[in-house]
Structure formats: C-alpha cells, structure tokens
PDB file of C-alpha atoms and ligand atoms in Angstrom:
ATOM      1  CA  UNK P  21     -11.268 -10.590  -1.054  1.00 98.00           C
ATOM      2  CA  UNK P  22     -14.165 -11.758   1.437  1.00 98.00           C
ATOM      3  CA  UNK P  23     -11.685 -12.891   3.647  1.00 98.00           C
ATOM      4  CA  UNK P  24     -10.128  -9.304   4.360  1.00 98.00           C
ATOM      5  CA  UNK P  25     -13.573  -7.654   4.125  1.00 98.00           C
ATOM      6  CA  UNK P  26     -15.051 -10.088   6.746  1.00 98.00           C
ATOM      7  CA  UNK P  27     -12.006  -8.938   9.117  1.00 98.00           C
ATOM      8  CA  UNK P  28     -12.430  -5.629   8.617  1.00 98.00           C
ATOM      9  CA  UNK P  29     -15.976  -5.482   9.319  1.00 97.00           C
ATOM     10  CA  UNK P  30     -15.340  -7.760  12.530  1.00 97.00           C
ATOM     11  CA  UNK P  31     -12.645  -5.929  13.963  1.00 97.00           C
ATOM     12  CA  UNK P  32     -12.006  -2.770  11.847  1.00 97.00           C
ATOM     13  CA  UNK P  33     -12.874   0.620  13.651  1.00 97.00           C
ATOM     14  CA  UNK P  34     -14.240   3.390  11.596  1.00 97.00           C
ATOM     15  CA  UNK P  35     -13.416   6.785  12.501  1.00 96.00           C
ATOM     16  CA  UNK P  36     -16.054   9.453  11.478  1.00 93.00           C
ATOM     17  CA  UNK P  37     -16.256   9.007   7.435  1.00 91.00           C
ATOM     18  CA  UNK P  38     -12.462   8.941   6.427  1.00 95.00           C
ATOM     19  CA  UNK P  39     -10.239   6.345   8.480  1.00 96.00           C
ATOM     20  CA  UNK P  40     -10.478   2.950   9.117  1.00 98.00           C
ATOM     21  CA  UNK P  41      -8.416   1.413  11.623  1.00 97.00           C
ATOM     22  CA  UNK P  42      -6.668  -1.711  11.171  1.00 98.00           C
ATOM     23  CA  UNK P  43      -4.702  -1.774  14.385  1.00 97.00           C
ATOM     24  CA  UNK P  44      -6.069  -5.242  15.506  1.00 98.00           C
ATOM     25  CA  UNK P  45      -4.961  -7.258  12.330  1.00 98.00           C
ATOM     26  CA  UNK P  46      -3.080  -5.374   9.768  1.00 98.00           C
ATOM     27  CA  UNK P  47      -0.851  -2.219  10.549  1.00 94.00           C
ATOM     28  CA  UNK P  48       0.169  -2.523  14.182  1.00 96.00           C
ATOM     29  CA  UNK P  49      -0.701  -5.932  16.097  1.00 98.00           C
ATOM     30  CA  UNK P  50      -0.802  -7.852  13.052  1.00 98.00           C
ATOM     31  CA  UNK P  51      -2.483 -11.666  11.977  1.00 98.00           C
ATOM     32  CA  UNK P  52       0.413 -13.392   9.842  1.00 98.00           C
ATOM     33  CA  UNK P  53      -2.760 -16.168   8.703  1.00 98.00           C
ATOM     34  CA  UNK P  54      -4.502 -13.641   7.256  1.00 98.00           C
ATOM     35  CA  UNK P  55      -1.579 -11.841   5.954  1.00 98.00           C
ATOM     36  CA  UNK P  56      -0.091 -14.864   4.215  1.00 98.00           C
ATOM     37  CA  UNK P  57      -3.430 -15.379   2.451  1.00 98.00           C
ATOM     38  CA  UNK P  58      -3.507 -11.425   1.381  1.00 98.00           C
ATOM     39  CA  UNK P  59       0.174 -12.130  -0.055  1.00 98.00           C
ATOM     40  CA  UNK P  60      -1.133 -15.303  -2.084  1.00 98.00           C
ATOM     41  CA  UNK P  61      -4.151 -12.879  -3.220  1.00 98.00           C
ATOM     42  CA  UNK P  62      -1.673 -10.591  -4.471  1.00 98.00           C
ATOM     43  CA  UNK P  63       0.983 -13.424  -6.088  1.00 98.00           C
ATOM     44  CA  UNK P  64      -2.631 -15.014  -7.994  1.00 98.00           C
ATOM     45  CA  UNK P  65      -2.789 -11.794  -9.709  1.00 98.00           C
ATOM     46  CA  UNK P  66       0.357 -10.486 -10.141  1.00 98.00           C
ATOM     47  CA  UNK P  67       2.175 -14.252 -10.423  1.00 98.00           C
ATOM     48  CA  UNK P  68       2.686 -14.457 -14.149  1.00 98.00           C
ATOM     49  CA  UNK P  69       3.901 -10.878 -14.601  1.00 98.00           C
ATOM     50  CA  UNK P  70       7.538 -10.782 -13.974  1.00 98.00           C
ATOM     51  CA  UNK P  71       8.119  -9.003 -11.303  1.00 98.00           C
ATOM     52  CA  UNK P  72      11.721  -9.283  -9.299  1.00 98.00           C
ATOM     53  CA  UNK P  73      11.061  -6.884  -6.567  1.00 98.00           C
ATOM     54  CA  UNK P  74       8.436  -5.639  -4.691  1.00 98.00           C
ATOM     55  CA  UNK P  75       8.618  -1.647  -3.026  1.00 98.00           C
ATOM     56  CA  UNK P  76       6.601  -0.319   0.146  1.00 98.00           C
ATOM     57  CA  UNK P  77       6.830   2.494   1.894  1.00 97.00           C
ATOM     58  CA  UNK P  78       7.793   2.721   6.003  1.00 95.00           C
ATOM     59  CA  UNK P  79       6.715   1.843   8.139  1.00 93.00           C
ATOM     60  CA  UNK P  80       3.178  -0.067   7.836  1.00 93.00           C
ATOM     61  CA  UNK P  81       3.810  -1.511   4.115  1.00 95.00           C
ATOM     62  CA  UNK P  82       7.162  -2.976   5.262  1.00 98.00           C
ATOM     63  CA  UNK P  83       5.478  -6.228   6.860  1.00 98.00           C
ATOM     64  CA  UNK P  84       2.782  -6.856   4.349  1.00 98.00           C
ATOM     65  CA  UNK P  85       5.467  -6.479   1.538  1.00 98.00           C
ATOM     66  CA  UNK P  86       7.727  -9.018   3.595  1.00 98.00           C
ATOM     67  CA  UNK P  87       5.137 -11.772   3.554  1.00 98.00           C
ATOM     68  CA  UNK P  88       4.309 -11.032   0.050  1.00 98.00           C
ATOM     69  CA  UNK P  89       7.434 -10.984  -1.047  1.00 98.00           C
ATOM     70  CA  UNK P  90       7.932 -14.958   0.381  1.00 98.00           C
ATOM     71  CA  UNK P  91       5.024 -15.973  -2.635  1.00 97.00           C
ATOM     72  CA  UNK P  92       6.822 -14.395  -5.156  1.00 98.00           C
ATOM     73  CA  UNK P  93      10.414 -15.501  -3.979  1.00 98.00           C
ATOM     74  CA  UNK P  94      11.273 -11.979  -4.757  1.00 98.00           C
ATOM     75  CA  UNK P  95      13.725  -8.666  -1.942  1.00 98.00           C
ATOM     76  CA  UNK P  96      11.516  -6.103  -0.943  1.00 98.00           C
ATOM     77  CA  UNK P  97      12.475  -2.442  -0.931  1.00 98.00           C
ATOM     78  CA  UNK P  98      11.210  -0.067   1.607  1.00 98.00           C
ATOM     79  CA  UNK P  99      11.254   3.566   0.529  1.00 97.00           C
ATOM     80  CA  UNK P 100      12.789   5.904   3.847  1.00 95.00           C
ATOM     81  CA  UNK P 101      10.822   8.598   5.005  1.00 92.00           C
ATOM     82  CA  UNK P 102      14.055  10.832   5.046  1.00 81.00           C
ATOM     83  CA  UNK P 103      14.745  12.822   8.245  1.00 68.00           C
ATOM     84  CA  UNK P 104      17.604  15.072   7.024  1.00 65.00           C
ATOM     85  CA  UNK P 105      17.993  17.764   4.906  1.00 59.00           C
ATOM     86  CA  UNK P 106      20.398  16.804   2.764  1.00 58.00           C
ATOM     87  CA  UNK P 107      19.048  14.215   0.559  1.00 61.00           C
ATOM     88  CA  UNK P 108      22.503  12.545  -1.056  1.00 65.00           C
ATOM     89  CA  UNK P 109      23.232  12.158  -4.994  1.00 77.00           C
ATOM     90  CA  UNK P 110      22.987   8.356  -4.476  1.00 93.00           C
ATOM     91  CA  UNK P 111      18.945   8.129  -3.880  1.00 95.00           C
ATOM     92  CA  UNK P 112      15.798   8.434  -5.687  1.00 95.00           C
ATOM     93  CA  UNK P 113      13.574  10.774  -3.873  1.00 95.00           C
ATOM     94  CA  UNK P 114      10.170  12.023  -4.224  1.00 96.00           C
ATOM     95  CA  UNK P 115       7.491  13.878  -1.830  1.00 95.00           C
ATOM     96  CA  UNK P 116       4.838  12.373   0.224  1.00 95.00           C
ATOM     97  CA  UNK P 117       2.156  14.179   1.759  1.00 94.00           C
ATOM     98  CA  UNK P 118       0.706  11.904   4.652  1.00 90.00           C
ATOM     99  CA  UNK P 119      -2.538  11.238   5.022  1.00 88.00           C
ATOM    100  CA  UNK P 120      -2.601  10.166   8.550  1.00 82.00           C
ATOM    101  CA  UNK P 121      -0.095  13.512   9.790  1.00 83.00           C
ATOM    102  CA  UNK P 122      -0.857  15.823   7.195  1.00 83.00           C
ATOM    103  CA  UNK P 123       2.745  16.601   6.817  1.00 91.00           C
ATOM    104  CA  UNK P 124       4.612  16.577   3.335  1.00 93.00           C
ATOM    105  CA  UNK P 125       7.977  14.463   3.976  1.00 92.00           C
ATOM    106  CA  UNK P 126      10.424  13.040   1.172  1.00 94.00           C
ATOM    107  CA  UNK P 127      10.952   9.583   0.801  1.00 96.00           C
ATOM    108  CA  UNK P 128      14.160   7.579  -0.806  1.00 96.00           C
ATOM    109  CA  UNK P 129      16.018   4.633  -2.239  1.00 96.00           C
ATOM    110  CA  UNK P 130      18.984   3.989  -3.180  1.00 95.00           C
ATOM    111  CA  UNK P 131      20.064   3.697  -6.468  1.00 96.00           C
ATOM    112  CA  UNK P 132      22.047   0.939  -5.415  1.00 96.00           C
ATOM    113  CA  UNK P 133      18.713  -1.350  -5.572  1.00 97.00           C
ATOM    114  CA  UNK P 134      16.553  -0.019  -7.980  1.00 98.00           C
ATOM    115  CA  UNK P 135      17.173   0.128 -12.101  1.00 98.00           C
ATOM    116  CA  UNK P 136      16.022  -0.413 -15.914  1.00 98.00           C
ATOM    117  CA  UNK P 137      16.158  -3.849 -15.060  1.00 98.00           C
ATOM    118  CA  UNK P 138      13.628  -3.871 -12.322  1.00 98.00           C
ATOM    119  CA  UNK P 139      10.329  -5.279 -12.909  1.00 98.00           C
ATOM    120  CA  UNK P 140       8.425  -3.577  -9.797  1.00 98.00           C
ATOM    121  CA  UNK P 141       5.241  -4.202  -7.307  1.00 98.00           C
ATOM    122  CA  UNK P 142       4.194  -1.559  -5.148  1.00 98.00           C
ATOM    123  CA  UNK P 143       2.303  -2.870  -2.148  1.00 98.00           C
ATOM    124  CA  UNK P 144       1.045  -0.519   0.694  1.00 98.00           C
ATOM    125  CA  UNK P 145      -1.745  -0.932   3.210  1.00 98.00           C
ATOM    126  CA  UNK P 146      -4.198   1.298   2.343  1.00 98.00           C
ATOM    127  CA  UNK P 147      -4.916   3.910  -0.632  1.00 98.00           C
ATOM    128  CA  UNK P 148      -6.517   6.698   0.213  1.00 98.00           C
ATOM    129  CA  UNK P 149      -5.863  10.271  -1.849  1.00 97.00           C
ATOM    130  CA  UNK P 150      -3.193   8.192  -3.484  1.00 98.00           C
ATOM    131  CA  UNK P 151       0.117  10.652  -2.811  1.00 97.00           C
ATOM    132  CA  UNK P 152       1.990   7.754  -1.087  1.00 97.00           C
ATOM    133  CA  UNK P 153       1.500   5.822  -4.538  1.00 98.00           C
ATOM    134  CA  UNK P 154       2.299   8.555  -6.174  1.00 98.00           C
ATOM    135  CA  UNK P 155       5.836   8.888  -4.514  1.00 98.00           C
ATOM    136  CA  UNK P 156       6.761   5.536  -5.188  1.00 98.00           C
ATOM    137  CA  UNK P 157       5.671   5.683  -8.782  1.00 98.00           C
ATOM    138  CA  UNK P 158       7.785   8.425  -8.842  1.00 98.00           C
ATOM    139  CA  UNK P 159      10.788   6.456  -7.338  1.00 98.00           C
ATOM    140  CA  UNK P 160      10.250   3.657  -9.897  1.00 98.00           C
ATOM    141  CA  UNK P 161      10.110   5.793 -12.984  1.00 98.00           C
ATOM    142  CA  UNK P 162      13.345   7.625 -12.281  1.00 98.00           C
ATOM    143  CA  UNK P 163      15.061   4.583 -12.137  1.00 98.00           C
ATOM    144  CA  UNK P 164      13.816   3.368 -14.879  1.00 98.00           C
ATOM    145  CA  UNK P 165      12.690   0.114 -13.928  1.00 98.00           C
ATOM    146  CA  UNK P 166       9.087  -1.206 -15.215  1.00 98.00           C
ATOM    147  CA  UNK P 167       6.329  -0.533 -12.806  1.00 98.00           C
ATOM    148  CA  UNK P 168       4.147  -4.315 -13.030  1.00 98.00           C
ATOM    149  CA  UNK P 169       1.622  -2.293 -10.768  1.00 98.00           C
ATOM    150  CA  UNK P 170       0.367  -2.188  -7.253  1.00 98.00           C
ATOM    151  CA  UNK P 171      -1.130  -4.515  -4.896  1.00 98.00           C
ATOM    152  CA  UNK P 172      -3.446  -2.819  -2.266  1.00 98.00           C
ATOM    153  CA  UNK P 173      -4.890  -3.701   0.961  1.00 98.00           C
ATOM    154  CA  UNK P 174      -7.927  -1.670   1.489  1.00 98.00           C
ATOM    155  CA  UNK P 175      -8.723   1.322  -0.894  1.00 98.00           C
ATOM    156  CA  UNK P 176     -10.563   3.815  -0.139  1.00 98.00           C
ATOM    157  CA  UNK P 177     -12.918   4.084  -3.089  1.00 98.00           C
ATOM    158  CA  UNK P 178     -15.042   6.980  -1.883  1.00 98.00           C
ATOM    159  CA  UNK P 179     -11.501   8.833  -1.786  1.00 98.00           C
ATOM    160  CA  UNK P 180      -9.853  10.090  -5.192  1.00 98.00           C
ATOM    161  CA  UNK P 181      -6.488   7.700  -5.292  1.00 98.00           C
ATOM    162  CA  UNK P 182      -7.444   5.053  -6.842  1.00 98.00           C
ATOM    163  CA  UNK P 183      -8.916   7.174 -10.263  1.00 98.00           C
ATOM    164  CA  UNK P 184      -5.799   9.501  -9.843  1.00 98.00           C
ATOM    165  CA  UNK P 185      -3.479   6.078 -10.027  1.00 98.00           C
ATOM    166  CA  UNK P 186      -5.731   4.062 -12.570  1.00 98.00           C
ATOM    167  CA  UNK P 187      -5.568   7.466 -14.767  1.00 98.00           C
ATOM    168  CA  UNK P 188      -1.963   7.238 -14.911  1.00 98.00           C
ATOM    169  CA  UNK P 189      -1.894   3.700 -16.574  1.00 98.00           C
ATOM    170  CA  UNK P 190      -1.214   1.964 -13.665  1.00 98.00           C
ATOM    171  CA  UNK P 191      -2.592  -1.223 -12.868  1.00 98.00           C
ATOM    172  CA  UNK P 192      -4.089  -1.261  -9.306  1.00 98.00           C
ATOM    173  CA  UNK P 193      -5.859  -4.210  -7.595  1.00 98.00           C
ATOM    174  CA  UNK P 194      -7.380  -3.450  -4.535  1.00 98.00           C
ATOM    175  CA  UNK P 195      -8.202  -6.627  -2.430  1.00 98.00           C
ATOM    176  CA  UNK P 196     -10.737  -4.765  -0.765  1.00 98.00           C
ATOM    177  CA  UNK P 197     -12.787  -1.013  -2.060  1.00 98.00           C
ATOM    178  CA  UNK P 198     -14.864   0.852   0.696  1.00 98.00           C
ATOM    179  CA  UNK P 199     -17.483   2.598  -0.784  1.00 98.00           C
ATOM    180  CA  UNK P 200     -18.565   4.392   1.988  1.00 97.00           C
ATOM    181  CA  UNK P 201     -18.269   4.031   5.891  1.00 97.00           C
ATOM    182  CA  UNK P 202     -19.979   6.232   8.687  1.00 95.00           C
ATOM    183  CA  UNK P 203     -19.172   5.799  12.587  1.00 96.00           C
ATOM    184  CA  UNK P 204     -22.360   7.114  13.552  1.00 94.00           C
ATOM    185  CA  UNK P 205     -24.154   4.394  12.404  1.00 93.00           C
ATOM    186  CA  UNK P 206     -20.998   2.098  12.598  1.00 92.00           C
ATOM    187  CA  UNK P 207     -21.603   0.820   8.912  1.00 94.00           C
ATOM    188  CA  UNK P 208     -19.365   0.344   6.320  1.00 97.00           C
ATOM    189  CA  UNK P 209     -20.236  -0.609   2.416  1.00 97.00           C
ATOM    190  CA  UNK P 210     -17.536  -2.694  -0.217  1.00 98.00           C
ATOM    191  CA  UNK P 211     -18.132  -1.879  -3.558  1.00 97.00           C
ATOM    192  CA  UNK P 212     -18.699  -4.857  -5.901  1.00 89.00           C
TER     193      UNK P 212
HETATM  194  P1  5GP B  26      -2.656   8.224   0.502  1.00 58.08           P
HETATM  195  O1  5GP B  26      -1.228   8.597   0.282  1.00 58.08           O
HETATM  196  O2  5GP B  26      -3.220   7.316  -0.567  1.00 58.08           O
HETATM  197  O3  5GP B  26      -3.537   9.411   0.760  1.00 58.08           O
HETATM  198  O4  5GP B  26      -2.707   7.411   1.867  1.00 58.08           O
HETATM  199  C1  5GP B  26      -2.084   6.178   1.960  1.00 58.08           C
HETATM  200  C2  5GP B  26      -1.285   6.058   3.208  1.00 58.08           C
HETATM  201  O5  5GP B  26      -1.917   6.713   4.306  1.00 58.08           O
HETATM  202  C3  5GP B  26      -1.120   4.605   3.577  1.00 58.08           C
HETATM  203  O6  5GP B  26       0.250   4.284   3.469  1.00 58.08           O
HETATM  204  C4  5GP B  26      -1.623   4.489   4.998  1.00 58.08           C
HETATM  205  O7  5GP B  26      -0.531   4.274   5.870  1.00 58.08           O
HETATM  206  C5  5GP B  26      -2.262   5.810   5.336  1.00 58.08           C
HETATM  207  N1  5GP B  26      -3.739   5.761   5.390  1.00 58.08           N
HETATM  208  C6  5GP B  26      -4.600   6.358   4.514  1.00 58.08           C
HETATM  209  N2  5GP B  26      -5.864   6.193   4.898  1.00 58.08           N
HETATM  210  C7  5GP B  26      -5.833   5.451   6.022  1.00 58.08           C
HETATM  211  C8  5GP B  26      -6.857   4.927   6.888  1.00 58.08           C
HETATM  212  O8  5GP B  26      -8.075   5.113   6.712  1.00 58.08           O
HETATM  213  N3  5GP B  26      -6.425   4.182   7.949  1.00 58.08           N
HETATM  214  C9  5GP B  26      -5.107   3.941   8.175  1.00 58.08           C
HETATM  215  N4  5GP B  26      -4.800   3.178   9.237  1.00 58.08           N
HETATM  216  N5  5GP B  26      -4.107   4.427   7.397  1.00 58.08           N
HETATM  217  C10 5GP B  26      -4.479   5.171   6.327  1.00 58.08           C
END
C-alpha cells in the first residue's frame, strides 16, 4: 500500500536494523485518515470472505482493529495480556513472547465471544518474529472458530514471522513488507 509506505518513510523512525517506530501516525499519536484507508485496504481483500469478527491483541492493535472493524460492520475482540496468575476456566489463553519487552506474558478471551461459529480476522500493527500471531492463532483454533486470516500493518520481511505464519496455512496480507532498514544510513527498502 503506497500510501502507508510513503508515511512510513516520511515520518517513520528506524532504530538500528530491527524496529521501526510508528509513534507519529500509527501506534501512539495516531492519523484516523490514514487509518480509515488501511481499514478499507484490509475490507478490499478480506471483504468477500465471511468474516463476523475481527481479533487484536492490546494494546496497539485495539485502534486499528476498531476502524477496521467499521468497513466490515463486524465487534472486535481484543485478546488481554493477563496480569494474574490464575488464568480462569472461562478463557482461551495462549503465550506471547513480546518483541518490544522481551518478556513471555499470556494472553486471553473469553469463551463467552469466541466459537465454531466464528469466522475470524486477526489484525495487529506490525509482524515481526510472528509469536503475537501465533498466540492469537492459538486463541482462534481452540475455539474452534475458522481463522479467514490476518490483516497486517507493516511486516517485517527481513524477520522470520511472516514464513513461520504463511507455513502454517494461514493467509497473511501485509499492506506493507520491509525488506531491510538501517539507521546509519537512515534507509529503509519495501519489498515488491
Ligand atoms: P512479533 O510477535 O511478530 O515478534 O511482534 C509483533 C508485535 O511486536 C506487534 O504487536 C508490535 O506491537 C510489536 N513490534 C514488533 N516489531 C516492532 C517494531 O519494529 N516497531 C514497533 N513499534 N512494534 C513492533
């Protein structure tokens, strides 16, 4: 999407070879124009293929999945990073290891709004080693809804998520892939 890829390289902040920061548009001030037309992007490709709810993870999928969610007409799910212990008999849960803390935390949902009768989207800023994926992939199959796929923001490319995710089966459009990004030289490539 040239739209997102312009942005980025106009306002996007590359730190050393392995984070981008969005800060100024996408995952903490955050441009509702441009996110409306990233929620379109994501309805033109996953329009036609049934899907009746659409899951993020906290907190910086929750917005993007929001505005999304208003193309598709669709509730959006956010899975919890869980602070307690105790995880209850009532959730889904799966582990997370964060890219951005480097801590491993559990997420959940409640069973209450997730089941066989779910046709899901995953949607999630960015896709990086692909473990917060992974998690909600994990979410989705145990309740046995039908994972439609996931709608990224900006993936990675250079990192190993988006083969790990594709592998499984899953469909996985990324509205823009960075090959390769350096702050040194400030430059940062999008795959084709
Ligand atoms: P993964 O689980 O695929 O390794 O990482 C995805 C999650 O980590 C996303 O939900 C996102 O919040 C965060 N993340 C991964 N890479 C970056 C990055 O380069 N910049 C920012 N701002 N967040 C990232």
């Amino acid at each position: 999407m040239k739209l997102l890829e312009d942005r980025i390289r106009k306002d996007g902040t590359i730190r050393g070879t392995e984070v981008l920061k969005v800060d100024r548009f996408l995952n903490h001030q955050m441009d509702i124009a441009l996110i409306n037309e990233i929620g379109k992007e994501f309805y033109r490709l996953f329009g036609d293929c049934g899907v009746n709810k659409i899951l993020t993870i906290e907190a910086s999928g929750i917005g993007i999945a929001c505005i999304t969610a208003q193309s598709f007409g669709v509730p959006v799910i956010f899975a919890k990073k869980n602070k307690t212990k105790n995880i209850a008999g009532d959730v889904y849960t799966s582990k997370v290891a964060s890219f951005t803390h480097g801590k491993v935390y559990d997420i959940i949902v409640s069973k209450e709004f997730l089941g066989p009768d779910d046709r899901v989207l995953l949607i999630d800023d960015f896709l990086a080693n692909g473990s917060a994926l992974q998690g909600l992939i994990n979410l989705v199959r145990d309740s046995g809804a039908t994972l439609v796929g996931a709608g990224i923001c900006v993936e990675k490319a250079f990192q190993p998520g988006g083969d790990l995710i594709r592998g499984m089966g899953v469909r996985v459009e990324s509205l823009a892939r960075v090959k390769c990004m350096d702050e040194a030289t400030n430059t940062i490539e999008f795959c084709d």
